[in-house]
Amino acid sequence: MPEIERPPPSRSSPGVRALSWVEGSLVVLDQRQLPGAIVRRTLGHLAEVAEAIRTLTVRGAPTLGVAAAYGMVLGQRADGLGVDEAAGILRGTRPTAHDLFVGIAEVERVWRAGQDTLSAAAAYERRVVEECHAIGEVGAPLVGPGARVLTHCNAGALATVAWGTALAPIRVAFLSGRDPFVWVDETRPLLQGSRLTAWELQQEGIRHAVIADNAAGYFLGRGEVDLVIVGADRITRSGDFANKVGTYEKAVLARENGVPFYVAAPWSTFDETLRRGDEIPVEERSGEEVRNFAGIATAPEGSPVRNPAFDLTPHRFVRGFITPDGVLAPEELEGHLRARTRPLL
Amino acid sequence: MPEIERPPPSRSSPGVRALSWVEGSLVVLDQRQLPGAIVRRTLGHLAEVAEAIRTLTVRGAPTLGVAAAYGMVLGQRADGLGVDEAAGILRGTRPTAHDLFVGIAEVERVWRAGQDTLSAAAAYERRVVEECHAIGEVGAPLVGPGARVLTHCNAGALATVAWGTALAPIRVAFLSGRDPFVWVDETRPLLQGSRLTAWELQQEGIRHAVIADNAAGYFLGRGEVDLVIVGADRITRSGDFANKVGTYEKAVLARENGVPFYVAAPWSTFDETLRRGDEIPVEERSGEEVRNFAGIATAPEGSPVRNPAFDLTPHRFVRGFITPDGVLAPEELEGHLRARTRPLL
C-alpha cells in the first residue's frame, strides 16, 4: 500500500455537518430538500425529533443515533417526559438502524443514573465523529491512487454527522493528495446517492459520476470499478448486515466480477445480539415513495407497490469491515466484538 | 407441466397496440406520456418516424423494427427519398436493437426489387405479432399456477406492437385461467417498468407489484420470485445479449438464488453476425435522463452522469431463450439459427 499522509489536524469534517446542538435545540440539515435547497430546521421537542427521523429529514444510521440521543435530552428538558416514555417514542420511529437504539440507550443509562444527559449526548456525538474519522484513516489505504470506488446510498457526512463511513476513506484519500473517483448509485426510490452523496462530493471537488442503480453491473462487468464501499444500518456478529435496499445486489455483482466489497461502520452499527441477517427487522415504507416523484406519478394510480427500505447481505460477500480499530474480515468480527463489548455499551 | 388451454382464436393482442398504419400514415402511441395520458401521434414522414425513435416516443426492439419498416414506406411514398438515404437515416437513429436493422432491411430488399414496400412492411408487422403470440404459447408452460415472475423494463405489447415478448407467456398463462403475479422493476432512468409494464398489466387485470430496481435482489433472496423473464434488444449467436440496463444485474442475482432466467424474443432480435456480447454496440444516452425527472433535478446541477441505455449479459446466465419455435438452451441456439437463416432474412 502507498504511504498516506494524515489529513489536516482538525477533527471536524472537511465540509458538511448533518446536525448540531445549538442553544438548547437540535439544528438539522433537512436532507429531503437537498440538493435543491439548504434548509436547516430547529427542533426543540422530542416529538419534532421523532418526526424528523420518521420523515427522513435526518437519516443515516450514525446520524440517527446522535439525533435520537439529543431527542432524549429534549424529552427530559423541554418536554418533561419520563425516561421510559421518551425512549419508547424514539425507539418506535424506525426499526432497522442499530445506531438509533444505541444512541437512545447511551442517554437513557445516564438519565436513569441522574447524570447530565446533554453531556452524554454530546459525548456520543463526539465519539461517532471520531470513529468515522478513524474509519477514514483505516480505510484510506484501500483507496489507491485514482481508484474507482462504487458506493450505494449516502454513507457520507450527512449520514454520520461528519466524515461519513463509506465516504470517509475516500475523503482521507482525497485530502492526502490522491485522486479517487466515485461511482454514485442514484439509489432509488429516494435518491440518497444522486441527491446527497453527489452533493457532498461536489462540495469538496471529489471526482464522481452519478449512475442509475441499474448501470452499476454494467460498469462492474467492464472492469471499471476497483472496489465497492458501502455503509450499514445494522451488522450482526456474523457479519451479515442490513443496508439501503440495493446493497445486496451490488455485493453479489462485485463478487461475480472479482471486485472487493467493503462495509464501513462505527461500533454503534454492530448488533452483537443477532447472529443471522434475517434476524434484522427490515422496514417497509410507503409505496408512495416509489409511485410518485415530487408529486408526479411514476406508475399508474392504483398499481400495487412493495417498498422495502433495506436489504440483507450475507457476510460471505464481504471482503472486510472497515472499523475504527482496523479492517476486519467477517470471521474476525465476533471475537473482536466480544473483546471490546464492555466499554462500548 | 400442467396442461394449458389455447388463448382466444383472435391473433390480435388482448389489449394494447403500440402502432398502426392508418390511411397512409403511421399512428403511434406516445410512450413518453404513459401512464399519465394516452396520446396518439400521426407520423406522415420518415423524419418524423426517425425522431419518434430517437426520443423514445416509440421504443422496444420489435416495435422499433416495425416502425422503421413503415418509416421506409414513408421515405419512398411521402418524401420521395432514395432507398439508400431512407435506410441510412433510419439506421442512424439508435444503435443497439437488432430488430430496427431487420425491419429496415426487409423493406429495403423489396424496394430495390421494385415491389410494393407497404405490403412488405405490413407483412413484417404481422410476422412480428405472430411470432410474439407464438412466444406466448411456447413460454406459458413455464409460468405455473400462481407463478411469481420478475421482469425488467417493458417487453410487453408496447415494445412489440402486440402481445409482448417477456409478457406474452404471462398473458397466455393469464388468459388460460392461471393467476400469474408479476414483479415489475421500475427500470430507471426512464421507468419503462413502472410507467409501461405496470400500465399494460393493469389494463388486463394481471396481478403485479412495482418495485424499485434495487428491491429485486431482496425479493429474490427471500424466495419470492419463481422465474425471471426479460426481452432483448440484440442476441448474438452464442446467446450473449443486450437488453435494458439492469438486466445483467437481475441475471446474476437470479443465478445466485437458483431462480431460472429466460429471455423471450422473436427472430428479428437475433444477430447471427455476432458471437460475443461485447461486439454489440451499446448506446449511451444523455445524462439529463438521470439528472432530471419531469424537469425536477434529481442530482446536483453539474454533477457528471454516465447513462448506458443497455447492458450485456453473458449466455451462461440464461436458462433458455423463449422463441417462436420453442425454448432453446444457449448451446442449441447457433445450430438452430443456422438451420433457419435463409427463410428469415
XYZ file of C-alpha atoms in Angstrom:
690
model
C 0.000 0.000 0.000
C 1.303 3.502 -0.737
C 2.071 5.648 2.285
C -0.597 8.199 3.109
C -0.325 11.484 4.853
C -2.599 12.296 7.742
C -5.440 14.679 6.998
C -5.396 18.180 8.498
C -5.268 18.088 12.312
C -8.812 19.405 12.703
C -11.164 16.688 13.832
C -14.120 18.414 12.273
C -15.229 17.215 8.871
C -13.805 18.952 5.820
C -17.285 20.030 4.808
C -20.840 19.146 5.539
C -22.283 18.622 9.025
C -25.662 16.892 9.370
C -26.686 18.383 12.725
C -25.537 20.499 15.660
C -26.791 21.216 19.160
C -27.325 24.988 19.359
C -28.614 26.786 22.460
C -30.911 24.091 23.714
C -32.194 22.855 20.364
C -31.119 20.344 17.751
C -30.478 22.047 14.405
C -30.601 19.603 11.489
C -29.935 19.969 7.792
C -33.167 18.930 6.042
C -31.974 16.053 3.861
C -35.266 15.882 1.952
C -34.575 19.260 0.372
C -31.055 18.602 -0.886
C -29.558 19.292 -3.331
C -32.119 21.898 -4.397
C -32.109 23.894 -1.155
C -30.056 24.070 2.023
C -32.660 24.272 4.764
C -31.876 23.934 8.469
C -34.615 23.044 10.916
C -34.532 23.796 14.621
C -36.058 21.000 16.697
C -36.956 21.982 20.241
C -39.033 18.980 21.307
C -38.669 15.213 21.288
C -41.750 14.845 19.090
C -40.115 17.015 16.445
C -37.004 14.858 16.507
C -39.125 11.713 16.189
C -40.975 13.216 13.241
C -37.714 14.296 11.576
C -36.474 10.700 11.885
C -39.672 9.177 10.509
C -39.798 11.537 7.522
C -36.074 11.140 6.715
C -35.432 14.818 7.394
C -32.488 13.314 9.252
C -31.275 9.916 8.126
C -28.286 7.602 8.031
C -27.693 5.156 10.869
C -24.978 7.031 12.825
C -26.743 10.394 12.403
C -29.979 8.784 13.605
C -28.217 7.639 16.772
C -26.955 11.134 17.530
C -30.299 12.756 16.701
C -32.080 10.304 18.985
C -29.569 10.940 21.773
C -30.367 14.659 21.611
C -34.055 13.773 21.291
C -33.794 12.131 24.717
C -32.288 15.340 26.108
C -35.189 17.340 24.707
C -37.676 14.810 26.094
C -36.245 15.370 29.546
C -35.563 19.090 29.490
C -38.093 20.629 27.126
C -40.994 18.201 27.408
C -40.727 16.914 30.979
C -41.231 13.319 29.830
C -40.275 10.265 31.814
C -37.301 8.250 30.616
C -39.408 5.254 29.568
C -41.783 7.356 27.540
C -39.018 9.327 25.842
C -37.056 6.206 24.930
C -40.214 4.420 23.811
C -41.265 7.140 21.386
C -37.831 7.347 19.802
C -37.441 3.561 19.575
C -40.737 3.417 17.679
C -39.628 5.710 14.869
C -37.672 3.347 12.620
C -36.763 -0.305 13.179
C -33.634 -1.172 11.217
C -30.687 1.098 12.104
C -28.938 -0.228 15.198
C -27.258 3.110 15.960
C -30.660 4.621 16.741
C -31.084 2.218 19.648
C -27.502 2.694 20.837
C -27.874 6.497 20.870
C -31.080 6.213 22.885
C -29.535 3.680 25.295
C -26.463 5.819 25.952
C -28.547 8.752 27.178
C -31.115 6.524 28.888
C -28.413 4.998 31.095
C -27.128 8.399 32.197
C -30.661 9.733 32.696
C -31.562 6.796 34.966
C -28.352 7.384 36.934
C -29.375 11.015 37.464
C -26.422 12.325 35.492
C -26.252 15.035 32.837
C -27.998 13.838 29.694
C -26.735 16.658 27.485
C -23.118 15.811 28.275
C -23.871 12.188 27.435
C -25.461 13.082 24.087
C -22.587 15.412 23.218
C -20.059 12.739 24.148
C -21.910 10.248 21.990
C -21.847 12.675 19.062
C -18.094 13.237 19.504
C -17.470 9.506 19.623
C -19.410 8.907 16.396
C -17.478 11.637 14.583
C -14.135 10.410 15.920
C -14.927 6.851 14.931
C -15.864 7.953 11.426
C -12.629 9.896 11.131
C -10.784 6.775 12.277
C -12.670 4.763 9.633
C -11.307 7.216 7.090
C -7.743 6.682 8.295
C -8.126 2.931 8.430
C -9.816 2.628 5.040
C -7.846 5.162 3.024
C -5.007 2.726 2.170
C -7.606 0.601 0.357
C -8.262 3.539 -1.981
C -5.204 3.545 -4.216
C -4.195 6.426 -6.491
C -7.002 7.084 -8.954
C -9.065 4.224 -7.526
C -12.614 3.950 -8.847
C -14.924 3.286 -5.907
C -18.594 2.340 -6.240
C -20.876 3.348 -3.386
C -24.587 3.000 -2.771
C -26.954 5.366 -0.967
C -25.403 8.073 1.206
C -22.890 6.924 3.774
C -21.281 10.345 3.920
C -21.192 13.170 6.404
C -24.951 13.598 6.177
C -25.425 10.028 7.372
C -22.879 10.196 10.184
C -22.832 13.856 11.397
C -19.407 14.334 9.782
C -16.810 12.466 7.672
C -19.056 9.572 6.714
C -18.498 5.854 6.829
C -18.161 4.679 3.208
C -17.084 8.173 2.153
C -14.553 8.680 4.968
C -11.767 6.590 3.379
C -12.435 8.360 0.085
C -12.245 11.775 1.799
C -8.991 10.923 3.579
C -7.502 9.572 0.345
C -8.581 12.762 -1.430
C -7.189 15.037 1.301
C -3.877 13.193 1.169
C -3.500 14.111 -2.485
C -4.716 11.039 -4.281
C -7.420 11.461 -6.844
C -10.191 8.956 -6.179
C -13.203 8.644 -8.462
C -16.615 7.657 -7.106
C -19.395 5.852 -8.974
C -22.534 7.120 -7.241
C -25.550 4.797 -7.447
C -28.505 7.182 -7.526
C -30.296 4.887 -5.031
C -33.974 4.701 -5.754
C -36.516 5.335 -4.534
C -35.350 8.354 -2.534
C -32.165 9.094 -4.470
C -29.857 9.486 -1.490
C -26.969 8.773 -3.864
C -27.668 11.351 -6.551
C -29.166 13.919 -4.173
C -26.853 13.594 -1.169
C -23.655 11.703 -1.993
C -23.122 13.553 -5.286
C -23.785 16.830 -3.478
C -21.236 16.059 -0.750
C -18.617 15.051 -3.313
C -19.303 18.138 -5.394
C -18.865 20.403 -2.339
C -15.350 19.073 -1.922
C -14.342 18.643 -5.554
C -14.041 14.859 -5.465
C -14.442 13.333 -8.930
C -17.584 11.286 -9.421
C -20.321 10.212 -11.807
C -23.934 9.541 -10.928
C -25.401 6.384 -12.442
C -28.786 4.685 -12.372
C -28.600 1.788 -9.912
C -29.136 -0.447 -12.934
C -25.855 0.668 -14.509
C -23.544 -0.460 -11.688
C -23.445 -4.008 -13.048
C -22.530 -2.703 -16.495
C -19.501 -0.811 -15.190
C -18.513 -3.657 -12.857
C -18.691 -6.036 -15.820
C -16.424 -3.776 -17.885
C -13.734 -3.675 -15.194
C -14.333 -0.001 -14.431
C -14.805 -0.433 -10.679
C -11.825 -1.182 -8.429
C -13.658 -1.602 -5.139
C -17.056 -1.150 -3.536
C -17.518 0.559 -0.161
C -20.928 0.892 1.475
C -22.189 1.810 4.919
C -24.570 -0.261 7.021
C -27.650 0.140 9.162
C -27.079 -2.947 11.290
C -24.361 -5.596 11.284
C -24.795 -8.885 13.143
C -21.889 -10.607 14.893
C -21.502 -12.991 11.947
C -21.069 -10.056 9.570
C -24.430 -10.398 7.842
C -25.753 -6.865 7.532
C -28.658 -4.636 6.565
C -28.136 -1.556 4.436
C -30.147 0.518 1.956
C -32.097 -1.655 -0.460
C -29.927 -2.495 -3.461
C -26.768 -3.098 -1.425
C -27.200 -6.875 -1.698
C -27.402 -6.542 -5.491
C -24.059 -4.705 -5.584
C -22.444 -7.231 -3.252
C -23.430 -10.159 -5.482
C -22.286 -8.307 -8.599
C -18.970 -7.330 -7.008
C -18.195 -10.950 -6.153
C -19.241 -12.112 -9.621
C -16.722 -9.678 -11.082
C -13.912 -10.252 -8.586
C -14.184 -6.748 -7.124
C -13.596 -6.413 -3.348
C -16.587 -5.281 -1.331
C -16.139 -3.420 1.976
C -18.570 -2.274 4.645
C -17.580 0.769 6.714
C -19.247 1.341 10.090
C -18.693 2.705 13.596
C -19.229 0.356 16.543
C -22.749 1.628 17.159
C -23.869 -0.132 13.959
C -22.864 -3.589 15.215
C -25.576 -5.591 16.938
C -23.954 -8.377 18.909
C -27.299 -9.771 19.987
C -28.037 -11.035 16.476
C -26.230 -13.707 14.535
C -28.008 -14.035 11.174
C -29.023 -11.258 8.793
C -32.607 -12.449 8.602
C -32.994 -11.663 12.304
C -32.728 -7.944 11.464
C -36.123 -6.222 11.167
C -36.472 -4.664 7.710
C -38.597 -1.539 7.452
C -41.077 -1.478 4.584
C -42.025 2.085 3.727
C -44.964 3.613 1.897
C -45.476 2.712 -1.751
C -45.876 6.405 -2.462
C -42.085 6.747 -2.337
C -41.950 4.616 -5.500
C -45.241 5.650 -7.076
C -44.533 9.389 -7.150
C -41.615 11.702 -7.602
C -42.080 15.256 -6.365
C -45.815 14.835 -6.819
C -45.606 13.449 -10.350
C -46.871 9.903 -10.905
C -44.174 7.404 -11.882
C -46.575 4.449 -12.008
C -50.271 4.040 -12.783
C -52.536 5.175 -9.984
C -53.555 2.125 -8.015
C -50.710 -0.121 -9.140
C -49.528 -2.015 -6.052
C -46.006 -1.251 -4.856
C -43.640 -3.079 -2.496
C -41.037 -0.834 -0.916
C -38.560 -2.467 1.463
C -36.156 0.270 2.603
C -33.294 -2.149 3.301
C -31.964 -5.482 2.213
C -29.795 -8.123 3.832
C -26.358 -9.113 2.608
C -24.753 -12.330 3.882
C -21.228 -11.954 5.251
C -19.733 -14.224 2.602
C -19.906 -11.314 0.149
C -17.848 -9.002 2.387
C -14.071 -8.754 1.938
C -13.736 -6.664 5.077
C -15.378 -4.375 7.601
C -13.662 -1.005 7.817
C -13.968 -0.237 11.552
C -12.343 2.378 13.780
C -9.985 -0.372 15.011
C -8.912 -1.660 11.590
C -10.165 -3.677 8.658
C -11.682 -6.912 9.940
C -12.583 -9.993 7.914
C -16.062 -11.367 8.660
C -14.553 -14.301 10.559
C -12.596 -11.921 12.821
C -15.649 -9.919 13.741
C -17.243 -11.934 16.522
C -14.036 -12.308 18.515
C -13.232 -8.637 18.172
C -16.716 -7.623 19.253
C -16.567 -9.890 22.289
C -13.229 -8.419 23.337
C -14.488 -4.854 23.175
C -18.094 -5.268 24.298
C -17.990 -3.875 27.805
C -16.509 -0.412 27.200
C -18.879 0.052 24.270
C -22.325 -0.339 25.756
C -46.019 -29.060 -16.765
C -49.752 -28.530 -16.319
C -51.838 -28.570 -19.483
C -52.805 -25.133 -20.769
C -55.701 -24.076 -22.899
C -55.121 -22.043 -26.037
C -55.972 -18.355 -25.796
C -58.934 -16.985 -27.755
C -58.585 -17.582 -31.505
C -58.076 -13.911 -32.304
C -54.492 -13.208 -33.254
C -54.717 -9.616 -32.143
C -53.384 -8.782 -28.709
C -55.819 -8.867 -25.807
C -55.221 -5.186 -25.205
C -52.706 -2.540 -26.076
C -51.308 -1.933 -29.561
C -48.181 0.194 -29.938
C -48.772 1.388 -33.511
C -50.976 1.019 -36.595
C -50.753 2.022 -40.241
C -53.794 4.207 -40.903
C -54.560 5.793 -44.277
C -51.015 6.424 -45.376
C -49.565 7.372 -42.002
C -48.048 5.586 -39.042
C -50.081 6.202 -35.876
C -48.085 5.540 -32.713
C -48.984 5.569 -29.054
C -46.663 8.128 -27.422
C -44.837 6.007 -24.842
C -43.259 9.053 -23.169
C -46.672 10.197 -21.953
C -47.848 6.952 -20.395
C -49.336 6.234 -17.942
C -50.483 9.826 -17.380
C -52.008 10.363 -20.821
C -52.928 8.255 -23.832
C -51.682 10.308 -26.751
C -51.503 9.022 -30.314
C -49.247 10.730 -32.842
C -49.683 10.556 -36.600
C -46.361 10.348 -38.433
C -46.552 11.168 -42.139
C -42.854 11.464 -42.979
C -39.713 9.409 -42.484
C -38.072 12.219 -40.483
C -40.943 12.098 -38.005
C -40.517 8.359 -37.580
C -36.772 8.798 -37.061
C -37.426 11.489 -34.447
C -40.031 9.321 -32.695
C -37.437 6.533 -32.484
C -34.672 8.796 -31.151
C -36.909 10.343 -28.488
C -38.386 7.009 -27.386
C -41.872 8.053 -28.442
C -41.821 4.550 -29.895
C -39.478 2.059 -28.274
C -38.880 -1.654 -27.700
C -36.797 -3.628 -30.166
C -39.598 -5.384 -32.144
C -41.735 -2.220 -32.253
C -38.713 -0.264 -33.498
C -38.324 -2.729 -36.358
C -41.924 -2.307 -37.434
C -41.828 1.473 -37.045
C -38.663 1.628 -39.157
C -40.221 -0.612 -41.816
C -43.127 1.824 -42.147
C -40.627 4.699 -41.999
C -39.079 3.280 -45.166
C -42.504 3.277 -46.825
C -42.989 6.932 -45.882
C -39.497 7.764 -47.139
C -40.423 6.347 -50.530
C -44.021 7.468 -50.870
C -44.337 10.705 -48.889
C -40.812 12.077 -49.101
C -39.570 10.807 -52.456
C -36.253 9.740 -50.946
C -33.874 7.227 -52.462
C -33.588 3.842 -50.815
C -30.041 4.426 -49.567
C -30.899 7.733 -47.992
C -34.064 6.423 -46.342
C -32.304 3.380 -44.928
C -29.318 5.457 -43.817
C -31.384 7.932 -41.829
C -33.301 5.209 -40.038
C -30.178 3.138 -39.335
C -28.616 6.180 -37.676
C -31.348 6.622 -35.092
C -30.368 4.097 -32.418
C -27.552 1.535 -32.473
C -28.411 -1.381 -30.211
C -31.724 -3.033 -31.146
C -31.165 -5.551 -33.931
C -34.835 -5.558 -34.952
C -34.500 -1.975 -36.143
C -31.992 -3.058 -38.790
C -34.032 -6.126 -39.765
C -37.182 -4.040 -40.260
C -35.288 -1.612 -42.480
C -33.611 -4.418 -44.445
C -36.910 -6.212 -45.121
C -38.401 -3.187 -46.844
C -35.125 -2.169 -48.465
C -34.914 -5.520 -50.268
C -38.424 -5.214 -51.653
C -37.897 -1.550 -52.569
C -34.745 -2.391 -54.556
C -36.631 -5.166 -56.325
C -39.313 -2.668 -57.378
C -42.004 -4.413 -55.353
C -44.630 -2.991 -53.014
C -42.970 -1.622 -49.887
C -46.199 -1.169 -47.946
C -47.113 -4.820 -48.359
C -43.622 -5.744 -47.145
C -43.893 -3.514 -44.060
C -47.358 -4.856 -43.263
C -46.136 -8.436 -43.692
C -43.220 -7.695 -41.391
C -45.597 -6.279 -38.769
C -47.835 -9.370 -38.997
C -44.847 -11.646 -38.632
C -43.623 -9.830 -35.505
C -47.059 -10.045 -33.901
C -47.461 -13.718 -34.845
C -44.028 -14.552 -33.500
C -44.813 -12.787 -30.230
C -48.059 -14.709 -29.925
C -46.101 -17.905 -30.565
C -43.636 -16.870 -27.842
C -46.616 -16.620 -25.510
C -47.743 -20.144 -26.384
C -44.251 -21.562 -26.101
C -43.445 -19.820 -22.840
C -46.748 -20.121 -20.995
C -45.995 -23.642 -19.662
C -43.040 -22.131 -17.783
C -45.475 -19.915 -15.879
C -47.069 -22.322 -13.422
C -50.259 -21.606 -11.459
C -49.677 -18.551 -9.293
C -46.092 -18.245 -10.517
C -44.270 -15.097 -9.442
C -42.381 -13.719 -12.432
C -39.834 -10.894 -12.258
C -39.440 -8.749 -15.369
C -37.332 -5.719 -16.202
C -38.164 -2.760 -18.444
C -41.120 -3.151 -20.797
C -41.132 -6.188 -23.033
C -44.877 -6.033 -23.458
C -47.231 -5.108 -26.249
C -45.839 -1.577 -26.345
C -42.399 -2.954 -27.141
C -43.562 -5.442 -29.759
C -46.712 -3.931 -31.380
C -48.865 -6.547 -29.604
C -48.593 -9.450 -27.105
C -45.051 -8.678 -25.996
C -42.043 -10.910 -25.608
C -41.432 -11.325 -21.858
C -45.092 -10.515 -21.147
C -46.519 -12.829 -23.817
C -46.119 -16.064 -21.793
C -47.599 -14.268 -18.782
C -50.556 -13.064 -20.877
C -51.210 -16.508 -22.297
C -50.968 -18.076 -18.822
C -53.383 -15.437 -17.535
C -55.836 -15.938 -20.402
C -55.797 -19.674 -19.818
C -57.039 -19.148 -16.281
C -53.884 -19.296 -14.234
C -53.171 -16.427 -11.946
C -49.616 -15.221 -12.507
C -48.090 -12.458 -10.420
C -45.511 -10.073 -11.885
C -42.743 -8.245 -10.030
C -42.249 -5.102 -12.117
C -38.787 -3.498 -11.857
C -39.488 0.202 -12.275
C -36.446 0.424 -14.607
C -34.603 3.655 -14.123
C -33.866 6.030 -15.590
C -36.924 6.169 -17.858
C -39.222 3.953 -15.789
C -40.443 1.743 -18.611
C -41.366 -0.840 -15.981
C -43.483 1.286 -13.680
C -44.872 3.514 -16.433
C -45.454 0.966 -19.203
C -45.364 -2.619 -17.938
C -47.474 -1.843 -14.861
C -49.919 0.040 -17.081
C -50.245 -2.880 -19.507
C -50.780 -5.339 -16.667
C -53.309 -3.057 -15.007
C -55.285 -2.759 -18.270
C -55.764 -6.515 -18.276
C -56.115 -7.176 -14.565
C -52.933 -9.192 -14.187
C -51.645 -9.136 -10.605
C -48.393 -7.263 -10.102
C -46.332 -5.074 -7.806
C -43.973 -2.318 -8.860
C -40.608 -2.310 -7.086
C -37.509 -0.136 -7.193
C -34.880 -1.932 -9.278
C -32.877 -2.135 -6.047
C -35.525 -4.311 -4.395
C -35.422 -7.192 -6.879
C -32.448 -8.755 -5.105
C -34.269 -8.560 -1.788
C -37.276 -10.495 -3.085
C -35.079 -12.971 -4.984
C -33.124 -13.560 -1.787
C -36.328 -14.263 0.144
C -37.503 -16.885 -2.330
C -40.384 -14.746 -3.560
C -39.514 -14.975 -7.266
C -40.109 -18.220 -9.189
C -38.636 -17.188 -12.522
C -37.317 -14.179 -14.407
C -38.350 -13.379 -17.981
C -36.926 -10.420 -19.891
C -36.894 -9.300 -23.507
C -33.794 -8.416 -25.514
C -32.528 -5.782 -27.901
C -29.942 -7.971 -29.588
C -28.908 -11.590 -29.089
C -25.684 -12.965 -30.569
C -25.417 -16.494 -31.895
C -23.719 -17.610 -28.663
C -26.662 -16.348 -26.620
C -24.897 -13.332 -25.105
C -27.389 -10.500 -25.321
C -28.044 -6.796 -24.831
C -31.141 -5.578 -23.044
C -32.185 -2.555 -20.998
C -29.530 -1.577 -18.473
C -30.032 -3.517 -15.245
C -30.848 -6.800 -16.965
C -27.350 -8.146 -16.289
C -27.815 -7.366 -12.585
C -31.009 -9.439 -12.479
C -29.395 -12.297 -14.371
C -26.523 -12.535 -11.887
C -28.915 -12.300 -8.933
C -31.220 -14.944 -10.383
C -28.360 -17.419 -10.751
C -27.078 -16.617 -7.242
C -30.520 -17.532 -5.916
C -31.163 -20.560 -8.112
C -34.018 -18.874 -9.992
C -34.320 -19.689 -13.726
C -33.739 -16.768 -16.069
C -35.359 -16.681 -19.528
C -35.026 -14.333 -22.492
C -38.022 -14.047 -24.835
C -37.509 -12.733 -28.367
C -38.701 -13.002 -31.965
C -36.197 -13.970 -34.644
C -35.583 -10.356 -35.652
C -33.740 -9.802 -32.356
C -31.102 -12.455 -33.109
C -27.938 -11.190 -34.787
C -26.120 -14.148 -36.289
C -23.241 -11.977 -37.432
C -22.035 -11.501 -33.859
C -20.667 -14.082 -31.482
C -19.790 -12.276 -28.244
C -21.888 -9.816 -26.288
C -19.162 -7.187 -26.222
C -19.426 -6.933 -30.005
C -22.869 -5.343 -29.587
C -22.805 -1.531 -29.749
C -24.250 -0.095 -26.536
C -25.999 3.246 -26.787
C -25.081 5.794 -24.120
C -27.826 8.383 -23.774
C -27.910 11.898 -22.347
C -27.122 12.347 -18.671
C -30.240 14.510 -18.430
C -32.308 11.306 -18.318
C -30.732 10.583 -14.928
C -30.189 14.148 -13.718
C -33.823 15.262 -14.042
C -37.260 13.824 -13.651
C -40.055 15.743 -15.351
C -37.950 18.875 -15.113
C -37.087 18.450 -11.431
C -33.423 17.993 -10.543
C -32.590 14.576 -9.094
C -28.864 15.331 -8.785
C -26.820 18.481 -8.234
C -26.532 20.674 -11.292
C -23.240 19.938 -12.967
C -22.685 16.520 -11.389
C -21.373 14.242 -14.124
C -23.617 11.352 -15.163
C -22.965 8.157 -17.107
C -26.055 6.715 -18.766
C -25.632 3.498 -20.748
C -29.080 2.519 -22.013
C -28.269 -1.195 -22.227
C -26.042 -3.779 -20.659
C -24.641 -7.103 -21.806
C -25.486 -10.433 -20.226
C -23.324 -13.482 -20.990
C -25.234 -16.563 -22.147
C -24.136 -18.611 -19.131
C -26.781 -16.827 -17.062
C -29.623 -17.834 -19.402
C -31.666 -20.961 -18.719
C -33.432 -20.677 -22.040
C -34.469 -18.476 -24.932
C -38.228 -18.429 -25.431
C -38.501 -18.261 -29.229
C -41.408 -18.749 -31.634
C -40.015 -22.238 -32.363
C -39.647 -23.367 -28.750
C -37.475 -22.860 -25.689
C -33.834 -23.187 -26.692
C -30.853 -23.572 -24.385
C -27.938 -21.240 -25.214
C -25.943 -24.160 -26.629
C -28.803 -25.040 -29.022
C -29.030 -21.533 -30.387
C -26.317 -21.395 -33.015
C -27.350 -24.628 -34.716
C -30.988 -23.604 -34.761
C -30.166 -20.187 -36.196
C -28.029 -21.729 -38.930
C -30.813 -24.110 -39.902
C -33.387 -21.342 -40.254
C -31.252 -18.467 -41.572
C -32.273 -18.386 -45.211
C -36.042 -18.077 -44.943
C -35.595 -15.418 -42.248
C -33.535 -12.735 -43.888
